[in-house]
Amino acid sequence: MNELEEGKELRLDFQKLRKIAKTESNVVPVSVQNADTREVILIAYANEQALNHAVQTRTATFWSTSRNELWIKGESSGETFELLEVYVNCEQNSLVYLVRPRRRSICHTKNQSGQPRNCYYRRLNLETGELENLDP
């Protein structure tokens, strides 16, 4: 079991934005929301190339800040997402992609039955400080 992805201990990466800044990638954060359930399923980043590709292909596309390349979410697994709408915030420094899964879900992790799940499958218990798995 991968403790970071399946464990109960909260170990947030508060250095994430600093790491992205070091890559000198010109990106904005993208919140990805399921059009049917309104559930937030992923936070990623897009640059101009990724946004243009997403709009042209109507497929959720991002910029991988770790690989420094275009990232079509689910391209290797087949778990791609139809892009239905793009929202821009008031300061034009973040986006919301409203998407519909073409198959099932979005996360590279799977639940115990082997099904992909959304990236936000754990909740912080405000009483204990532990993570609770909502889709074990």
mmCIF file of N, CA and C in Angstrom:
data_model
loop_
_atom_site.group_PDB
_atom_site.id
_atom_site.type_symbol
_atom_site.label_atom_id
_atom_site.label_comp_id
_atom_site.label_asym_id
_atom_site.label_seq_id
_atom_site.Cartn_x
_atom_site.Cartn_y
_atom_site.Cartn_z
ATOM 1 N N MET A 1 0.842 -1.187 0.000
ATOM 2 C CA MET A 1 0.000 0.000 0.000
ATOM 3 C C MET A 1 0.887 1.250 0.000
ATOM 4 N N ASN A 2 0.556 2.204 -0.848
ATOM 5 C CA ASN A 2 1.257 3.479 -0.877
ATOM 6 C C ASN A 2 0.697 4.348 0.244
ATOM 7 N N GLU A 3 1.504 4.613 1.250
ATOM 8 C CA GLU A 3 1.040 5.336 2.441
ATOM 9 C C GLU A 3 0.548 6.746 2.108
ATOM 10 N N LEU A 4 1.211 7.417 1.178
ATOM 11 C CA LEU A 4 0.786 8.770 0.817
ATOM 12 C C LEU A 4 -0.613 8.755 0.209
ATOM 13 N N GLU A 5 -0.878 7.785 -0.664
ATOM 14 C CA GLU A 5 -2.153 7.741 -1.381
ATOM 15 C C GLU A 5 -3.251 6.983 -0.652
ATOM 16 N N GLU A 6 -2.900 6.110 0.271
ATOM 17 C CA GLU A 6 -3.916 5.298 0.940
ATOM 18 C C GLU A 6 -3.929 5.443 2.456
ATOM 19 N N GLY A 7 -2.922 6.101 3.020
ATOM 20 C CA GLY A 7 -2.808 6.197 4.470
ATOM 21 C C GLY A 7 -3.769 7.188 5.098
ATOM 22 N N LYS A 8 -3.765 7.207 6.417
ATOM 23 C CA LYS A 8 -4.647 8.087 7.182
ATOM 24 C C LYS A 8 -3.948 9.354 7.666
ATOM 25 N N GLU A 9 -2.616 9.421 7.495
ATOM 26 C CA GLU A 9 -1.860 10.569 7.983
ATOM 27 C C GLU A 9 -1.887 11.709 6.966
ATOM 28 N N LEU A 10 -2.182 12.921 7.421
ATOM 29 C CA LEU A 10 -2.185 14.110 6.580
ATOM 30 C C LEU A 10 -0.747 14.559 6.359
ATOM 31 N N ARG A 11 -0.300 14.547 5.097
ATOM 32 C CA ARG A 11 1.064 14.946 4.744
ATOM 33 C C ARG A 11 1.012 15.861 3.515
ATOM 34 N N LEU A 12 0.426 17.027 3.667
ATOM 35 C CA LEU A 12 0.249 17.948 2.544
ATOM 36 C C LEU A 12 1.585 18.473 2.033
ATOM 37 N N ASP A 13 1.675 18.657 0.719
ATOM 38 C CA ASP A 13 2.867 19.195 0.080
ATOM 39 C C ASP A 13 2.723 20.710 -0.033
ATOM 40 N N PHE A 14 3.090 21.406 1.024
ATOM 41 C CA PHE A 14 2.975 22.859 1.031
ATOM 42 C C PHE A 14 4.041 23.529 0.160
ATOM 43 N N GLN A 15 4.948 22.751 -0.411
ATOM 44 C CA GLN A 15 5.986 23.278 -1.295
ATOM 45 C C GLN A 15 5.585 23.212 -2.768
ATOM 46 N N LYS A 16 4.408 22.685 -3.071
ATOM 47 C CA LYS A 16 3.986 22.437 -4.454
ATOM 48 C C LYS A 16 4.105 23.680 -5.337
ATOM 49 N N LEU A 17 3.552 24.799 -4.907
ATOM 50 C CA LEU A 17 3.601 25.997 -5.748
ATOM 51 C C LEU A 17 5.022 26.530 -5.911
ATOM 52 N N ARG A 18 5.832 26.378 -4.894
ATOM 53 C CA ARG A 18 7.238 26.779 -5.004
ATOM 54 C C ARG A 18 7.943 25.922 -6.060
ATOM 55 N N LYS A 19 7.632 24.618 -6.076
ATOM 56 C CA LYS A 19 8.229 23.720 -7.074
ATOM 57 C C LYS A 19 7.797 24.112 -8.480
ATOM 58 N N ILE A 20 6.532 24.462 -8.635
ATOM 59 C CA ILE A 20 6.035 24.874 -9.946
ATOM 60 C C ILE A 20 6.707 26.170 -10.377
ATOM 61 N N ALA A 21 6.874 27.090 -9.448
ATOM 62 C CA ALA A 21 7.522 28.364 -9.772
ATOM 63 C C ALA A 21 8.949 28.141 -10.261
ATOM 64 N N LYS A 22 9.639 27.163 -9.694
ATOM 65 C CA LYS A 22 11.016 26.875 -10.103
ATOM 66 C C LYS A 22 11.094 26.354 -11.529
ATOM 67 N N THR A 23 10.021 25.742 -12.021
ATOM 68 C CA THR A 23 10.032 25.243 -13.402
ATOM 69 C C THR A 23 9.903 26.380 -14.406
ATOM 70 N N GLU A 24 9.511 27.551 -13.921
ATOM 71 C CA GLU A 24 9.290 28.729 -14.752
ATOM 72 C C GLU A 24 8.255 28.473 -15.840
ATOM 73 N N SER A 25 7.297 27.599 -15.556
ATOM 74 C CA SER A 25 6.191 27.351 -16.479
ATOM 75 C C SER A 25 5.154 28.452 -16.316
ATOM 76 N N ASN A 26 4.686 28.981 -17.419
ATOM 77 C CA ASN A 26 3.626 29.989 -17.391
ATOM 78 C C ASN A 26 2.287 29.268 -17.380
ATOM 79 N N VAL A 27 1.775 29.000 -16.185
ATOM 80 C CA VAL A 27 0.558 28.207 -16.034
ATOM 81 C C VAL A 27 -0.423 28.890 -15.092
ATOM 82 N N VAL A 28 -1.672 28.457 -15.202
ATOM 83 C CA VAL A 28 -2.708 28.851 -14.245
ATOM 84 C C VAL A 28 -3.316 27.574 -13.678
ATOM 85 N N PRO A 29 -3.803 27.617 -12.432
ATOM 86 C CA PRO A 29 -4.466 26.439 -11.876
ATOM 87 C C PRO A 29 -5.818 26.215 -12.557
ATOM 88 N N VAL A 30 -6.162 24.937 -12.688
ATOM 89 C CA VAL A 30 -7.436 24.544 -13.284
ATOM 90 C C VAL A 30 -8.143 23.604 -12.317
ATOM 91 N N SER A 31 -9.315 24.003 -11.881
ATOM 92 C CA SER A 31 -10.168 23.120 -11.090
ATOM 93 C C SER A 31 -11.042 22.362 -12.077
ATOM 94 N N VAL A 32 -11.079 21.048 -11.937
ATOM 95 C CA VAL A 32 -11.853 20.213 -12.856
ATOM 96 C C VAL A 32 -13.079 19.707 -12.116
ATOM 97 N N GLN A 33 -14.238 19.981 -12.688
ATOM 98 C CA GLN A 33 -15.504 19.674 -12.023
ATOM 99 C C GLN A 33 -16.359 18.792 -12.925
ATOM 100 N N ASN A 34 -16.946 17.742 -12.329
ATOM 101 C CA ASN A 34 -17.847 16.847 -13.047
ATOM 102 C C ASN A 34 -19.144 17.588 -13.349
ATOM 103 N N ALA A 35 -19.528 17.639 -14.613
ATOM 104 C CA ALA A 35 -20.722 18.382 -15.033
ATOM 105 C C ALA A 35 -21.999 17.787 -14.463
ATOM 106 N N ASP A 36 -22.011 16.481 -14.232
ATOM 107 C CA ASP A 36 -23.229 15.823 -13.770
ATOM 108 C C ASP A 36 -23.397 15.880 -12.258
ATOM 109 N N THR A 37 -22.294 15.696 -11.516
ATOM 110 C CA THR A 37 -22.379 15.641 -10.055
ATOM 111 C C THR A 37 -21.940 16.941 -9.389
ATOM 112 N N ARG A 38 -21.263 17.803 -10.146
ATOM 113 C CA ARG A 38 -20.672 19.052 -9.646
ATOM 114 C C ARG A 38 -19.528 18.799 -8.661
ATOM 115 N N GLU A 39 -19.082 17.579 -8.576
ATOM 116 C CA GLU A 39 -17.967 17.208 -7.708
ATOM 117 C C GLU A 39 -16.655 17.729 -8.301
ATOM 118 N N VAL A 40 -15.799 18.313 -7.456
ATOM 119 C CA VAL A 40 -14.451 18.681 -7.882
ATOM 120 C C VAL A 40 -13.645 17.396 -7.932
ATOM 121 N N ILE A 41 -13.062 17.102 -9.089
ATOM 122 C CA ILE A 41 -12.390 15.813 -9.240
ATOM 123 C C ILE A 41 -10.881 15.923 -9.413
ATOM 124 N N LEU A 42 -10.374 17.126 -9.668
ATOM 125 C CA LEU A 42 -8.938 17.268 -9.888
ATOM 126 C C LEU A 42 -8.572 18.747 -9.876
ATOM 127 N N ILE A 43 -7.357 19.040 -9.445
ATOM 128 C CA ILE A 43 -6.753 20.356 -9.636
ATOM 129 C C ILE A 43 -5.495 20.117 -10.462
ATOM 130 N N ALA A 44 -5.349 20.852 -11.538
ATOM 131 C CA ALA A 44 -4.184 20.701 -12.411
ATOM 132 C C ALA A 44 -3.771 22.094 -12.880
ATOM 133 N N TYR A 45 -2.913 22.148 -13.892
ATOM 134 C CA TYR A 45 -2.417 23.421 -14.406
ATOM 135 C C TYR A 45 -2.515 23.422 -15.923
ATOM 136 N N ALA A 46 -2.733 24.598 -16.486
ATOM 137 C CA ALA A 46 -2.776 24.735 -17.940
ATOM 138 C C ALA A 46 -1.960 25.947 -18.352
ATOM 139 N N ASN A 47 -1.267 25.793 -19.462
ATOM 140 C CA ASN A 47 -0.649 26.942 -20.107
ATOM 141 C C ASN A 47 -1.477 27.247 -21.351
ATOM 142 N N GLU A 48 -1.034 28.202 -22.148
ATOM 143 C CA GLU A 48 -1.810 28.593 -23.327
ATOM 144 C C GLU A 48 -1.971 27.429 -24.300
ATOM 145 N N GLN A 49 -0.906 26.659 -24.495
ATOM 146 C CA GLN A 49 -0.964 25.509 -25.400
ATOM 147 C C GLN A 49 -1.995 24.485 -24.929
ATOM 148 N N ALA A 50 -1.997 24.190 -23.643
ATOM 149 C CA ALA A 50 -2.943 23.208 -23.096
ATOM 150 C C ALA A 50 -4.381 23.696 -23.227
ATOM 151 N N LEU A 51 -4.614 24.963 -22.924
ATOM 152 C CA LEU A 51 -5.966 25.507 -23.049
ATOM 153 C C LEU A 51 -6.432 25.466 -24.501
ATOM 154 N N ASN A 52 -5.572 25.878 -25.422
ATOM 155 C CA ASN A 52 -5.942 25.840 -26.839
ATOM 156 C C ASN A 52 -6.261 24.422 -27.290
ATOM 157 N N HIS A 53 -5.441 23.460 -26.874
ATOM 158 C CA HIS A 53 -5.677 22.060 -27.234
ATOM 159 C C HIS A 53 -6.996 21.572 -26.651
ATOM 160 N N ALA A 54 -7.258 21.926 -25.407
ATOM 161 C CA ALA A 54 -8.505 21.511 -24.751
ATOM 162 C C ALA A 54 -9.719 22.053 -25.499
ATOM 163 N N VAL A 55 -9.669 23.316 -25.862
ATOM 164 C CA VAL A 55 -10.796 23.940 -26.565
ATOM 165 C C VAL A 55 -10.970 23.327 -27.958
ATOM 166 N N GLN A 56 -9.873 23.132 -28.671
ATOM 167 C CA GLN A 56 -9.950 22.584 -30.031
ATOM 168 C C GLN A 56 -10.448 21.148 -30.056
ATOM 169 N N THR A 57 -10.001 20.335 -29.096
ATOM 170 C CA THR A 57 -10.350 18.906 -29.106
ATOM 171 C C THR A 57 -11.529 18.574 -28.209
ATOM 172 N N ARG A 58 -11.951 19.547 -27.381
ATOM 173 C CA ARG A 58 -13.021 19.326 -26.397
ATOM 174 C C ARG A 58 -12.663 18.171 -25.455
ATOM 175 N N THR A 59 -11.376 18.095 -25.120
ATOM 176 C CA THR A 59 -10.858 17.080 -24.204
ATOM 177 C C THR A 59 -10.046 17.775 -23.118
ATOM 178 N N ALA A 60 -10.254 17.395 -21.862
ATOM 179 C CA ALA A 60 -9.514 17.995 -20.747
ATOM 180 C C ALA A 60 -8.016 17.796 -20.956
ATOM 181 N N THR A 61 -7.322 18.913 -21.122
ATOM 182 C CA THR A 61 -5.890 18.900 -21.409
ATOM 183 C C THR A 61 -5.207 19.893 -20.484
ATOM 184 N N PHE A 62 -4.017 19.506 -20.010
ATOM 185 C CA PHE A 62 -3.294 20.304 -19.027
ATOM 186 C C PHE A 62 -1.832 20.412 -19.430
ATOM 187 N N TRP A 63 -1.073 21.139 -18.603
ATOM 188 C CA TRP A 63 0.370 21.192 -18.755
ATOM 189 C C TRP A 63 0.969 20.498 -17.548
ATOM 190 N N SER A 64 1.744 19.447 -17.793
ATOM 191 C CA SER A 64 2.404 18.737 -16.700
ATOM 192 C C SER A 64 3.621 19.546 -16.267
ATOM 193 N N THR A 65 3.559 20.074 -15.057
ATOM 194 C CA THR A 65 4.677 20.874 -14.551
ATOM 195 C C THR A 65 5.852 19.996 -14.136
ATOM 196 N N SER A 66 5.611 18.717 -13.875
ATOM 197 C CA SER A 66 6.713 17.825 -13.497
ATOM 198 C C SER A 66 7.420 17.258 -14.731
ATOM 199 N N ARG A 67 6.674 16.996 -15.795
ATOM 200 C CA ARG A 67 7.268 16.461 -17.030
ATOM 201 C C ARG A 67 7.530 17.548 -18.069
ATOM 202 N N ASN A 68 6.985 18.746 -17.825
ATOM 203 C CA ASN A 68 7.145 19.873 -18.738
ATOM 204 C C ASN A 68 6.659 19.525 -20.148
ATOM 205 N N GLU A 69 5.420 19.010 -20.198
ATOM 206 C CA GLU A 69 4.843 18.628 -21.486
ATOM 207 C C GLU A 69 3.323 18.671 -21.429
ATOM 208 N N LEU A 70 2.713 18.680 -22.606
ATOM 209 C CA LEU A 70 1.266 18.630 -22.719
ATOM 210 C C LEU A 70 0.763 17.327 -22.111
ATOM 211 N N TRP A 71 -0.323 17.410 -21.360
ATOM 212 C CA TRP A 71 -0.849 16.243 -20.647
ATOM 213 C C TRP A 71 -2.338 16.125 -20.936
ATOM 214 N N ILE A 72 -2.691 15.141 -21.751
ATOM 215 C CA ILE A 72 -4.092 14.852 -22.021
ATOM 216 C C ILE A 72 -4.518 13.833 -20.976
ATOM 217 N N LYS A 73 -5.271 14.289 -20.003
ATOM 218 C CA LYS A 73 -5.620 13.440 -18.858
ATOM 219 C C LYS A 73 -6.343 12.191 -19.336
ATOM 220 N N GLY A 74 -5.809 11.038 -18.934
ATOM 221 C CA GLY A 74 -6.420 9.761 -19.264
ATOM 222 C C GLY A 74 -6.031 9.196 -20.615
ATOM 223 N N GLU A 75 -5.107 9.841 -21.309
ATOM 224 C CA GLU A 75 -4.733 9.372 -22.645
ATOM 225 C C GLU A 75 -4.203 7.938 -22.627
ATOM 226 N N SER A 76 -3.397 7.599 -21.626
ATOM 227 C CA SER A 76 -2.840 6.242 -21.578
ATOM 228 C C SER A 76 -3.823 5.224 -21.010
ATOM 229 N N SER A 77 -4.704 5.638 -20.110
ATOM 230 C CA SER A 77 -5.645 4.700 -19.478
ATOM 231 C C SER A 77 -6.985 4.620 -20.200
ATOM 232 N N GLY A 78 -7.263 5.593 -21.052
ATOM 233 C CA GLY A 78 -8.572 5.651 -21.699
ATOM 234 C C GLY A 78 -9.607 6.407 -20.892
ATOM 235 N N GLU A 79 -9.221 6.886 -19.704
ATOM 236 C CA GLU A 79 -10.144 7.619 -18.830
ATOM 237 C C GLU A 79 -10.093 9.110 -19.166
ATOM 238 N N THR A 80 -10.476 9.462 -20.392
ATOM 239 C CA THR A 80 -10.439 10.857 -20.824
ATOM 240 C C THR A 80 -11.742 11.563 -20.472
ATOM 241 N N PHE A 81 -11.722 12.883 -20.623
ATOM 242 C CA PHE A 81 -12.852 13.699 -20.202
ATOM 243 C C PHE A 81 -13.259 14.672 -21.290
ATOM 244 N N GLU A 82 -14.537 14.661 -21.610
ATOM 245 C CA GLU A 82 -15.087 15.607 -22.566
ATOM 246 C C GLU A 82 -15.164 16.977 -21.899
ATOM 247 N N LEU A 83 -14.602 17.978 -22.547
ATOM 248 C CA LEU A 83 -14.651 19.344 -22.037
ATOM 249 C C LEU A 83 -15.940 19.999 -22.515
ATOM 250 N N LEU A 84 -16.792 20.376 -21.573
ATOM 251 C CA LEU A 84 -18.084 20.973 -21.907
ATOM 252 C C LEU A 84 -18.064 22.493 -21.834
ATOM 253 N N GLU A 85 -17.397 23.028 -20.807
ATOM 254 C CA GLU A 85 -17.334 24.477 -20.617
ATOM 255 C C GLU A 85 -16.028 24.831 -19.919
ATOM 256 N N VAL A 86 -15.593 26.070 -20.129
ATOM 257 C CA VAL A 86 -14.431 26.608 -19.423
ATOM 258 C C VAL A 86 -14.858 27.922 -18.777
ATOM 259 N N TYR A 87 -14.642 28.032 -17.477
ATOM 260 C CA TYR A 87 -14.941 29.258 -16.735
ATOM 261 C C TYR A 87 -13.627 29.949 -16.374
ATOM 262 N N VAL A 88 -13.640 31.275 -16.429
ATOM 263 C CA VAL A 88 -12.465 32.085 -16.117
ATOM 264 C C VAL A 88 -12.808 32.960 -14.916
ATOM 265 N N ASN A 89 -11.917 33.000 -13.915
ATOM 266 C CA ASN A 89 -12.214 33.807 -12.723
ATOM 267 C C ASN A 89 -12.038 35.299 -12.997
ATOM 268 N N CYS A 90 -12.426 36.119 -12.029
ATOM 269 C CA CYS A 90 -12.448 37.579 -12.187
ATOM 270 C C CYS A 90 -11.071 38.158 -12.499
ATOM 271 N N GLU A 91 -10.007 37.596 -11.945
ATOM 272 C CA GLU A 91 -8.655 38.119 -12.164
ATOM 273 C C GLU A 91 -7.954 37.466 -13.350
ATOM 274 N N GLN A 92 -8.647 36.556 -14.024
ATOM 275 C CA GLN A 92 -8.111 35.812 -15.164
ATOM 276 C C GLN A 92 -6.786 35.124 -14.827
ATOM 277 N N ASN A 93 -6.770 34.478 -13.637
ATOM 278 C CA ASN A 93 -5.570 33.740 -13.245
ATOM 279 C C ASN A 93 -5.881 32.319 -12.782
ATOM 280 N N SER A 94 -7.095 31.857 -13.059
ATOM 281 C CA SER A 94 -7.436 30.453 -12.817
ATOM 282 C C SER A 94 -8.644 30.090 -13.670
ATOM 283 N N LEU A 95 -8.814 28.778 -13.870
ATOM 284 C CA LEU A 95 -9.889 28.263 -14.714
ATOM 285 C C LEU A 95 -10.659 27.175 -13.990
ATOM 286 N N VAL A 96 -11.875 26.946 -14.449
ATOM 287 C CA VAL A 96 -12.639 25.761 -14.081
ATOM 288 C C VAL A 96 -12.998 25.068 -15.388
ATOM 289 N N TYR A 97 -12.626 23.788 -15.492
ATOM 290 C CA TYR A 97 -13.070 22.963 -16.616
ATOM 291 C C TYR A 97 -14.289 22.192 -16.131
ATOM 292 N N LEU A 98 -15.397 22.344 -16.803
ATOM 293 C CA LEU A 98 -16.578 21.530 -16.540
ATOM 294 C C LEU A 98 -16.507 20.367 -17.520
ATOM 295 N N VAL A 99 -16.415 19.139 -16.988
ATOM 296 C CA VAL A 99 -16.147 17.968 -17.831
ATOM 297 C C VAL A 99 -17.159 16.855 -17.586
ATOM 298 N N ARG A 100 -17.164 15.921 -18.521
ATOM 299 C CA ARG A 100 -17.937 14.693 -18.351
ATOM 300 C C ARG A 100 -16.994 13.528 -18.644
ATOM 301 N N PRO A 101 -16.878 12.587 -17.702
ATOM 302 C CA PRO A 101 -16.026 11.421 -17.943
ATOM 303 C C PRO A 101 -16.536 10.637 -19.154
ATOM 304 N N ARG A 102 -15.617 10.270 -20.036
ATOM 305 C CA ARG A 102 -16.010 9.448 -21.183
ATOM 306 C C ARG A 102 -16.176 7.989 -20.773
ATOM 307 N N ARG A 103 -15.544 7.609 -19.674
ATOM 308 C CA ARG A 103 -15.720 6.247 -19.162
ATOM 309 C C ARG A 103 -16.140 6.277 -17.702
ATOM 310 N N ARG A 104 -15.187 6.440 -16.780
ATOM 311 C CA ARG A 104 -15.533 6.332 -15.360
ATOM 312 C C ARG A 104 -15.045 7.506 -14.547
ATOM 313 N N SER A 105 -13.764 7.494 -14.185
ATOM 314 C CA SER A 105 -13.265 8.471 -13.231
ATOM 315 C C SER A 105 -11.900 8.974 -13.644
ATOM 316 N N ILE A 106 -11.199 9.682 -12.741
ATOM 317 C CA ILE A 106 -10.030 10.444 -13.181
ATOM 318 C C ILE A 106 -8.704 10.064 -12.524
ATOM 319 N N CYS A 107 -8.706 9.570 -11.313
ATOM 320 C CA CYS A 107 -7.463 9.399 -10.557
ATOM 321 C C CYS A 107 -6.661 8.189 -11.030
ATOM 322 N N HIS A 108 -5.331 8.284 -10.902
ATOM 323 C CA HIS A 108 -4.471 7.147 -11.233
ATOM 324 C C HIS A 108 -4.564 6.057 -10.166
ATOM 325 N N THR A 109 -5.110 6.389 -8.992
ATOM 326 C CA THR A 109 -5.303 5.366 -7.965
ATOM 327 C C THR A 109 -6.629 4.658 -8.221
ATOM 328 N N LYS A 110 -6.735 3.469 -7.664
ATOM 329 C CA LYS A 110 -7.965 2.690 -7.821
ATOM 330 C C LYS A 110 -8.452 2.256 -6.445
ATOM 331 N N ASN A 111 -9.758 2.016 -6.337
ATOM 332 C CA ASN A 111 -10.294 1.526 -5.071
ATOM 333 C C ASN A 111 -10.038 0.021 -4.963
ATOM 334 N N GLN A 112 -10.504 -0.597 -3.889
ATOM 335 C CA GLN A 112 -10.225 -2.012 -3.648
ATOM 336 C C GLN A 112 -10.818 -2.926 -4.712
ATOM 337 N N SER A 113 -11.872 -2.479 -5.387
ATOM 338 C CA SER A 113 -12.458 -3.302 -6.447
ATOM 339 C C SER A 113 -11.783 -3.046 -7.794
ATOM 340 N N GLY A 114 -10.725 -2.228 -7.798
ATOM 341 C CA GLY A 114 -9.955 -1.997 -9.015
ATOM 342 C C GLY A 114 -10.505 -0.915 -9.924
ATOM 343 N N GLN A 115 -11.495 -0.162 -9.449
ATOM 344 C CA GLN A 115 -12.107 0.889 -10.258
ATOM 345 C C GLN A 115 -11.405 2.229 -10.020
ATOM 346 N N PRO A 116 -11.193 2.999 -11.089
ATOM 347 C CA PRO A 116 -10.644 4.343 -10.904
ATOM 348 C C PRO A 116 -11.610 5.192 -10.081
ATOM 349 N N ARG A 117 -11.063 6.141 -9.370
ATOM 350 C CA ARG A 117 -11.892 7.017 -8.543
ATOM 351 C C ARG A 117 -11.475 8.457 -8.778
ATOM 352 N N ASN A 118 -12.203 9.386 -8.203
ATOM 353 C CA ASN A 118 -11.825 10.788 -8.295
ATOM 354 C C ASN A 118 -10.660 11.062 -7.357
ATOM 355 N N CYS A 119 -9.913 12.112 -7.616
ATOM 356 C CA CYS A 119 -8.725 12.408 -6.812
ATOM 357 C C CYS A 119 -9.056 12.782 -5.369
ATOM 358 N N TYR A 120 -10.238 13.298 -5.123
ATOM 359 C CA TYR A 120 -10.628 13.699 -3.764
ATOM 360 C C TYR A 120 -11.446 12.587 -3.111
ATOM 361 N N TYR A 121 -10.788 11.460 -2.867
ATOM 362 C CA TYR A 121 -11.469 10.298 -2.282
ATOM 363 C C TYR A 121 -11.245 10.194 -0.776
ATOM 364 N N ARG A 122 -10.557 11.180 -0.200
ATOM 365 C CA ARG A 122 -10.360 11.194 1.252
ATOM 366 C C ARG A 122 -10.826 12.518 1.827
ATOM 367 N N ARG A 123 -11.289 12.439 3.064
ATOM 368 C CA ARG A 123 -11.775 13.622 3.779
ATOM 369 C C ARG A 123 -10.997 13.731 5.087
ATOM 370 N N LEU A 124 -10.661 14.964 5.466
ATOM 371 C CA LEU A 124 -9.987 15.210 6.734
ATOM 372 C C LEU A 124 -11.023 15.207 7.844
ATOM 373 N N ASN A 125 -10.862 14.298 8.801
ATOM 374 C CA ASN A 125 -11.737 14.266 9.970
ATOM 375 C C ASN A 125 -11.315 15.421 10.874
ATOM 376 N N LEU A 126 -12.196 16.374 11.060
ATOM 377 C CA LEU A 126 -11.861 17.583 11.816
ATOM 378 C C LEU A 126 -11.691 17.320 13.308
ATOM 379 N N GLU A 127 -12.192 16.214 13.787
ATOM 380 C CA GLU A 127 -12.042 15.856 15.207
ATOM 381 C C GLU A 127 -10.713 15.159 15.467
ATOM 382 N N THR A 128 -10.351 14.183 14.612
ATOM 383 C CA THR A 128 -9.154 13.372 14.852
ATOM 384 C C THR A 128 -7.929 13.853 14.085
ATOM 385 N N GLY A 129 -8.145 14.633 13.014
ATOM 386 C CA GLY A 129 -7.033 15.058 12.175
ATOM 387 C C GLY A 129 -6.569 13.985 11.213
ATOM 388 N N GLU A 130 -7.254 12.838 11.192
ATOM 389 C CA GLU A 130 -6.894 11.743 10.290
ATOM 390 C C GLU A 130 -7.690 11.834 8.997
ATOM 391 N N LEU A 131 -7.138 11.194 7.969
ATOM 392 C CA LEU A 131 -7.834 11.119 6.693
ATOM 393 C C LEU A 131 -8.776 9.924 6.695
ATOM 394 N N GLU A 132 -9.966 10.121 6.146
ATOM 395 C CA GLU A 132 -10.952 9.049 6.017
ATOM 396 C C GLU A 132 -11.114 8.745 4.537
ATOM 397 N N ASN A 133 -10.959 7.483 4.158
ATOM 398 C CA ASN A 133 -11.111 7.070 2.767
ATOM 399 C C ASN A 133 -12.595 6.922 2.455
ATOM 400 N N LEU A 134 -13.097 7.692 1.494
ATOM 401 C CA LEU A 134 -14.509 7.664 1.127
ATOM 402 C C LEU A 134 -14.801 6.652 0.029
ATOM 403 N N ASP A 135 -13.754 6.121 -0.602
ATOM 404 C CA ASP A 135 -13.907 5.145 -1.687
ATOM 405 C C ASP A 135 -12.805 4.099 -1.577
ATOM 406 N N PRO A 136 -12.858 3.306 -0.486
ATOM 407 C CA PRO A 136 -11.761 2.345 -0.246
ATOM 408 C C PRO A 136 -11.672 1.258 -1.319
#
